[in-house]
Tab-separated table of C-alpha atoms in Angstrom:
chain	number	residue	atom	x	y	z
A	6	UNK	CA	22.145	4.250	4.385
A	7	UNK	CA	18.884	4.899	6.163
A	8	UNK	CA	16.392	6.782	4.058
A	9	UNK	CA	13.699	9.172	5.064
A	10	UNK	CA	11.298	6.410	4.239
A	11	UNK	CA	12.943	3.898	6.533
A	12	UNK	CA	12.869	6.448	9.312
A	13	UNK	CA	9.199	7.038	8.602
A	14	UNK	CA	8.506	3.323	8.780
A	15	UNK	CA	10.266	3.188	12.107
A	16	UNK	CA	8.120	5.986	13.409
A	17	UNK	CA	4.931	4.475	12.053
A	18	UNK	CA	5.589	0.990	13.373
A	19	UNK	CA	7.051	2.137	16.650
A	20	UNK	CA	10.108	-0.007	16.186
A	21	UNK	CA	13.445	1.471	17.097
A	22	UNK	CA	15.220	-1.230	15.216
A	23	UNK	CA	16.570	0.144	11.997
A	24	UNK	CA	15.436	-1.712	8.916
A	25	UNK	CA	18.113	-3.492	7.021
A	26	UNK	CA	19.277	-2.144	3.701
A	27	UNK	CA	16.331	-1.380	1.519
A	28	UNK	CA	14.902	-4.300	-0.381
A	29	UNK	CA	17.350	-6.831	0.965
A	30	UNK	CA	16.676	-9.762	3.178
A	31	UNK	CA	18.641	-9.419	6.390
A	32	UNK	CA	21.743	-11.549	6.341
A	33	UNK	CA	23.045	-13.682	9.166
A	34	UNK	CA	19.614	-14.237	10.555
A	35	UNK	CA	19.427	-17.971	11.179
A	36	UNK	CA	16.580	-18.750	13.537
A	37	UNK	CA	15.753	-15.070	13.767
A	38	UNK	CA	12.343	-13.665	12.992
A	39	UNK	CA	11.877	-10.770	10.643
A	40	UNK	CA	10.639	-7.558	12.165
A	41	UNK	CA	7.655	-5.638	10.829
A	42	UNK	CA	9.924	-3.008	9.238
A	43	UNK	CA	11.830	-5.840	7.537
A	44	UNK	CA	8.609	-7.248	6.173
A	45	UNK	CA	7.288	-3.865	5.080
A	46	UNK	CA	10.529	-3.292	3.201
A	47	UNK	CA	10.096	-6.593	1.428
A	48	UNK	CA	6.478	-5.819	0.622
A	49	UNK	CA	7.543	-2.439	-0.743
A	50	UNK	CA	9.870	-4.174	-3.158
A	51	UNK	CA	6.859	-5.861	-4.699
A	52	UNK	CA	4.775	-2.709	-4.460
A	53	UNK	CA	7.342	-0.748	-6.446
A	54	UNK	CA	6.910	-3.137	-9.363
A	55	UNK	CA	3.199	-2.627	-9.831
A	56	UNK	CA	3.227	0.539	-11.855
A	57	UNK	CA	5.464	-0.204	-14.779
A	58	UNK	CA	9.019	0.963	-15.447
A	59	UNK	CA	10.512	3.465	-13.027
A	60	UNK	CA	12.290	6.350	-14.783
A	61	UNK	CA	16.043	6.433	-14.349
A	62	UNK	CA	17.013	8.516	-11.355
A	63	UNK	CA	13.722	7.856	-9.628
A	64	UNK	CA	12.941	5.761	-6.609
A	65	UNK	CA	9.399	4.667	-6.024
A	66	UNK	CA	7.826	2.819	-3.131
A	67	UNK	CA	4.277	1.713	-2.598
A	68	UNK	CA	3.410	-0.288	0.471
A	69	UNK	CA	0.915	-1.081	3.180
A	70	UNK	CA	1.802	0.174	6.654
A	71	UNK	CA	-1.058	-1.145	8.739
A	72	UNK	CA	-4.671	-2.211	8.409
A	73	UNK	CA	-5.832	1.142	7.140
A	74	UNK	CA	-2.793	2.948	5.772
A	75	UNK	CA	-1.002	2.816	2.426
A	76	UNK	CA	1.986	4.894	1.413
A	77	UNK	CA	3.180	6.090	-1.973
A	78	UNK	CA	6.687	7.539	-1.836
A	79	UNK	CA	8.736	8.808	-4.711
A	80	UNK	CA	12.213	10.372	-4.790
A	81	UNK	CA	14.062	11.927	-7.694
A	82	UNK	CA	16.850	14.369	-8.463
A	83	UNK	CA	15.800	17.652	-9.969
A	84	UNK	CA	17.753	19.593	-12.589
A	85	UNK	CA	19.929	21.026	-9.809
A	86	UNK	CA	20.715	17.499	-8.622
A	87	UNK	CA	18.837	18.162	-5.446
A	88	UNK	CA	16.895	15.290	-3.983
A	89	UNK	CA	13.167	15.819	-4.166
A	90	UNK	CA	10.508	13.603	-2.676
A	91	UNK	CA	6.790	13.298	-2.472
A	92	UNK	CA	4.792	11.155	-0.113
A	93	UNK	CA	1.115	10.419	-0.267
A	94	UNK	CA	-0.763	8.616	2.453
A	95	UNK	CA	-3.972	6.748	1.729
A	96	UNK	CA	-6.266	6.098	4.660
A	97	UNK	CA	-9.076	3.575	4.527
A	98	UNK	CA	-11.946	5.245	6.310
A	99	UNK	CA	-15.616	4.421	6.616
A	100	UNK	CA	-16.486	7.167	4.174
A	101	UNK	CA	-13.936	6.173	1.545
A	102	UNK	CA	-10.232	6.166	0.704
A	103	UNK	CA	-8.778	9.446	1.908
A	104	UNK	CA	-5.690	10.739	0.129
A	105	UNK	CA	-3.451	12.950	2.249
A	106	UNK	CA	-0.544	14.954	0.883
A	107	UNK	CA	1.801	17.612	2.153
A	108	UNK	CA	0.365	21.064	2.498
A	109	UNK	CA	-2.881	19.955	4.080
A	110	UNK	CA	-4.153	18.648	0.782
A	111	UNK	CA	-6.613	15.839	1.212
A	112	UNK	CA	-9.546	14.397	-0.635
A	113	UNK	CA	-11.356	11.119	-1.105
A	114	UNK	CA	-10.370	9.094	-4.126
A	115	UNK	CA	-12.990	8.807	-6.797
A	116	UNK	CA	-13.463	7.820	-10.406
A	117	UNK	CA	-10.591	6.262	-12.316
A	118	UNK	CA	-8.095	7.115	-9.609
A	119	UNK	CA	-10.092	5.116	-7.089
A	120	UNK	CA	-10.392	2.211	-9.531
A	121	UNK	CA	-6.654	2.246	-10.102
A	122	UNK	CA	-5.906	2.385	-6.409
A	123	UNK	CA	-8.151	-0.591	-5.758
A	124	UNK	CA	-6.525	-2.519	-8.578
A	125	UNK	CA	-3.096	-1.678	-7.206
A	126	UNK	CA	-3.836	-2.891	-3.691
A	127	UNK	CA	-5.501	-6.041	-5.020
A	128	UNK	CA	-2.456	-6.904	-7.109
A	129	UNK	CA	-0.187	-5.969	-4.204
A	130	UNK	CA	-2.149	-8.254	-1.912
A	131	UNK	CA	-2.182	-11.130	-4.373
A	132	UNK	CA	1.554	-10.943	-4.976
A	133	UNK	CA	2.655	-10.235	-1.408
A	134	UNK	CA	0.592	-13.086	0.000
A	135	UNK	CA	1.871	-15.577	-2.537
A	136	UNK	CA	5.462	-14.438	-3.046
A	137	UNK	CA	6.403	-13.185	0.410
A	138	UNK	CA	4.148	-14.861	2.944
A	139	UNK	CA	3.505	-17.994	0.903
A	140	UNK	CA	-0.168	-17.936	1.732
A	141	UNK	CA	-3.272	-18.394	-0.352
A	142	UNK	CA	-4.722	-14.888	-0.752
A	143	UNK	CA	-8.264	-16.216	-0.588
A	144	UNK	CA	-8.050	-18.452	2.448
A	145	UNK	CA	-4.951	-17.262	4.252
A	146	UNK	CA	-3.760	-20.852	4.442
A	147	UNK	CA	-0.077	-21.494	3.918
A	148	UNK	CA	0.776	-22.675	0.450
A	149	UNK	CA	2.339	-26.060	0.044
A	150	UNK	CA	6.109	-25.815	-0.354
B	278	UNK	CA	22.304	9.928	-11.369
B	279	UNK	CA	19.735	11.687	-13.503
B	280	UNK	CA	19.776	11.173	-17.238
B	281	UNK	CA	20.845	14.157	-19.275
B	282	UNK	CA	17.993	16.468	-20.072
B	283	UNK	CA	16.020	14.773	-17.397
B	284	UNK	CA	13.904	17.775	-16.709
B	285	UNK	CA	12.365	17.462	-20.132
B	286	UNK	CA	12.391	13.727	-20.542
B	287	UNK	CA	10.850	12.859	-17.242
B	288	UNK	CA	8.269	15.127	-15.777
B	289	UNK	CA	8.513	15.664	-12.081
B	290	UNK	CA	6.546	12.827	-10.575
B	291	UNK	CA	3.419	13.868	-8.867
B	292	UNK	CA	2.087	11.183	-6.671
B	293	UNK	CA	-1.328	12.735	-6.932
B	294	UNK	CA	-1.258	11.658	-10.560
B	295	UNK	CA	0.403	8.342	-9.938
B	296	UNK	CA	-2.724	6.320	-10.046
B	297	UNK	CA	-3.542	7.754	-13.416
B	298	UNK	CA	-0.401	6.438	-15.094
B	299	UNK	CA	-1.054	4.617	-18.359
B	300	UNK	CA	0.724	1.561	-16.987
B	301	UNK	CA	-1.707	1.081	-14.206
B	302	UNK	CA	-4.677	1.712	-16.455
B	303	UNK	CA	-3.504	-1.031	-18.789
B	304	UNK	CA	-2.613	-3.189	-15.843
B	305	UNK	CA	-6.034	-2.549	-14.469
B	306	UNK	CA	-7.732	-4.005	-17.528
B	307	UNK	CA	-5.392	-6.972	-17.849
B	308	UNK	CA	-5.406	-7.871	-14.196
B	309	UNK	CA	-9.115	-7.454	-13.776
B	310	UNK	CA	-9.766	-9.877	-16.609
B	311	UNK	CA	-7.309	-12.450	-15.324
B	312	UNK	CA	-8.138	-11.934	-11.677
B	313	UNK	CA	-11.860	-12.270	-12.145
B	314	UNK	CA	-11.402	-15.438	-14.140
B	315	UNK	CA	-9.111	-16.965	-11.575
B	316	UNK	CA	-10.866	-15.740	-8.486
B	317	UNK	CA	-14.460	-14.863	-9.256
B	318	UNK	CA	-15.270	-15.269	-5.590
B	319	UNK	CA	-13.001	-12.389	-4.632
B	320	UNK	CA	-14.656	-9.996	-7.018
B	321	UNK	CA	-18.077	-10.221	-5.502
B	322	UNK	CA	-21.196	-8.529	-6.544
B	323	UNK	CA	-23.113	-6.798	-3.829
B	324	UNK	CA	-25.311	-9.820	-3.311
B	325	UNK	CA	-22.279	-11.992	-2.617
B	326	UNK	CA	-21.037	-9.852	0.215
B	327	UNK	CA	-21.789	-12.341	3.009
B	328	UNK	CA	-19.938	-15.046	1.113
B	329	UNK	CA	-17.012	-12.720	0.601
B	330	UNK	CA	-16.649	-12.440	4.342
B	331	UNK	CA	-15.777	-16.095	4.547
B	332	UNK	CA	-12.605	-15.424	2.625
B	333	UNK	CA	-11.343	-12.786	4.992
B	334	UNK	CA	-8.683	-13.941	7.386
B	335	UNK	CA	-8.967	-11.067	9.804
B	336	UNK	CA	-11.599	-11.980	12.332
B	337	UNK	CA	-12.493	-8.377	12.947
B	338	UNK	CA	-13.247	-7.802	9.309
B	339	UNK	CA	-15.227	-11.001	9.085
B	340	UNK	CA	-17.417	-9.823	11.881
B	341	UNK	CA	-17.728	-6.342	10.479
B	342	UNK	CA	-18.769	-7.198	6.951
B	343	UNK	CA	-22.498	-7.031	6.488
B	344	UNK	CA	-24.354	-6.785	3.216
B	345	UNK	CA	-25.501	-3.288	3.965
B	346	UNK	CA	-21.938	-2.279	4.775
B	347	UNK	CA	-20.713	-3.667	1.508
B	348	UNK	CA	-23.455	-1.974	-0.455
B	349	UNK	CA	-22.583	1.319	1.144
B	350	UNK	CA	-18.957	1.328	0.136
B	351	UNK	CA	-17.564	-1.848	-1.407
B	352	UNK	CA	-14.145	-0.306	-1.959
B	353	UNK	CA	-13.719	0.411	1.723
B	354	UNK	CA	-14.718	-3.135	2.604
B	355	UNK	CA	-12.351	-4.619	0.057
B	356	UNK	CA	-9.514	-2.382	1.218
B	357	UNK	CA	-10.263	-3.244	4.851
B	358	UNK	CA	-10.164	-6.953	4.128
B	359	UNK	CA	-6.846	-6.597	2.332
B	360	UNK	CA	-5.406	-4.464	5.131
B	361	UNK	CA	-6.502	-6.903	7.805
B	362	UNK	CA	-5.268	-9.931	5.918
B	363	UNK	CA	-1.887	-8.338	5.315
B	364	UNK	CA	-1.632	-7.408	8.978
B	365	UNK	CA	-2.482	-10.966	9.909
B	366	UNK	CA	0.092	-12.464	7.551
B	367	UNK	CA	2.732	-9.984	8.677
B	368	UNK	CA	2.098	-10.691	12.344
B	369	UNK	CA	2.327	-14.410	11.740
B	370	UNK	CA	5.570	-13.921	9.843
B	371	UNK	CA	7.159	-11.968	12.681
B	372	UNK	CA	6.440	-14.907	14.957
B	373	UNK	CA	8.010	-17.362	12.583
B	374	UNK	CA	11.311	-18.296	14.158
B	375	UNK	CA	12.663	-19.359	10.820
B	376	UNK	CA	11.688	-16.196	9.012
B	377	UNK	CA	10.374	-16.549	5.516
B	378	UNK	CA	12.889	-19.021	4.212
B	379	UNK	CA	11.306	-20.775	1.279
């Protein structure tokens, strides 16, 4: 079932191709390249693991969209069993890391929050490069099989 | 399926607070220690900024990184390098006819 997030990825990447089921490698794809939405989905699987256990009933995604954009997305059911969601966009700008949320709330990260964000993207990068792209994070060279 | 009494057990997640979770704070300390030991070159001091550029895969970032730029906002430079390198790896992967089979 396509999620709001997968639709958002489609809009952001400009691809009309619908991503495969969330967090799953596309099946029946011999000799077929993965699309950017496919890869972002796979990256998001790793990104979701960076922040410790996810409470039951919650869905959390953290992923890189492009060179300057990171997304935090969380969904949960409230006490009325209504789906709630929150999305935060982080933009890498010359002046700093801008956090943008719904309701025209935006500010530059600072202090511990900035430190944590930087740690998160460093760990994300380290793991995604090694586990998904099989590349050395420092050199970009492909790792030996 | 929410757990019973979820409204009390699990506070409504606020992504604005997400990067203040205890898990990431602990992770921060643990990873920083391990990461810096394993890859001291990727945790550069300001004076090592030119050297750091050699590790960037994205050509645009390589060209853009200057010591004065790094001194001005090292977090932005680091985040830019990561963003460019991920974009590079992702682009390469989309051109891989065999996908990411490993």
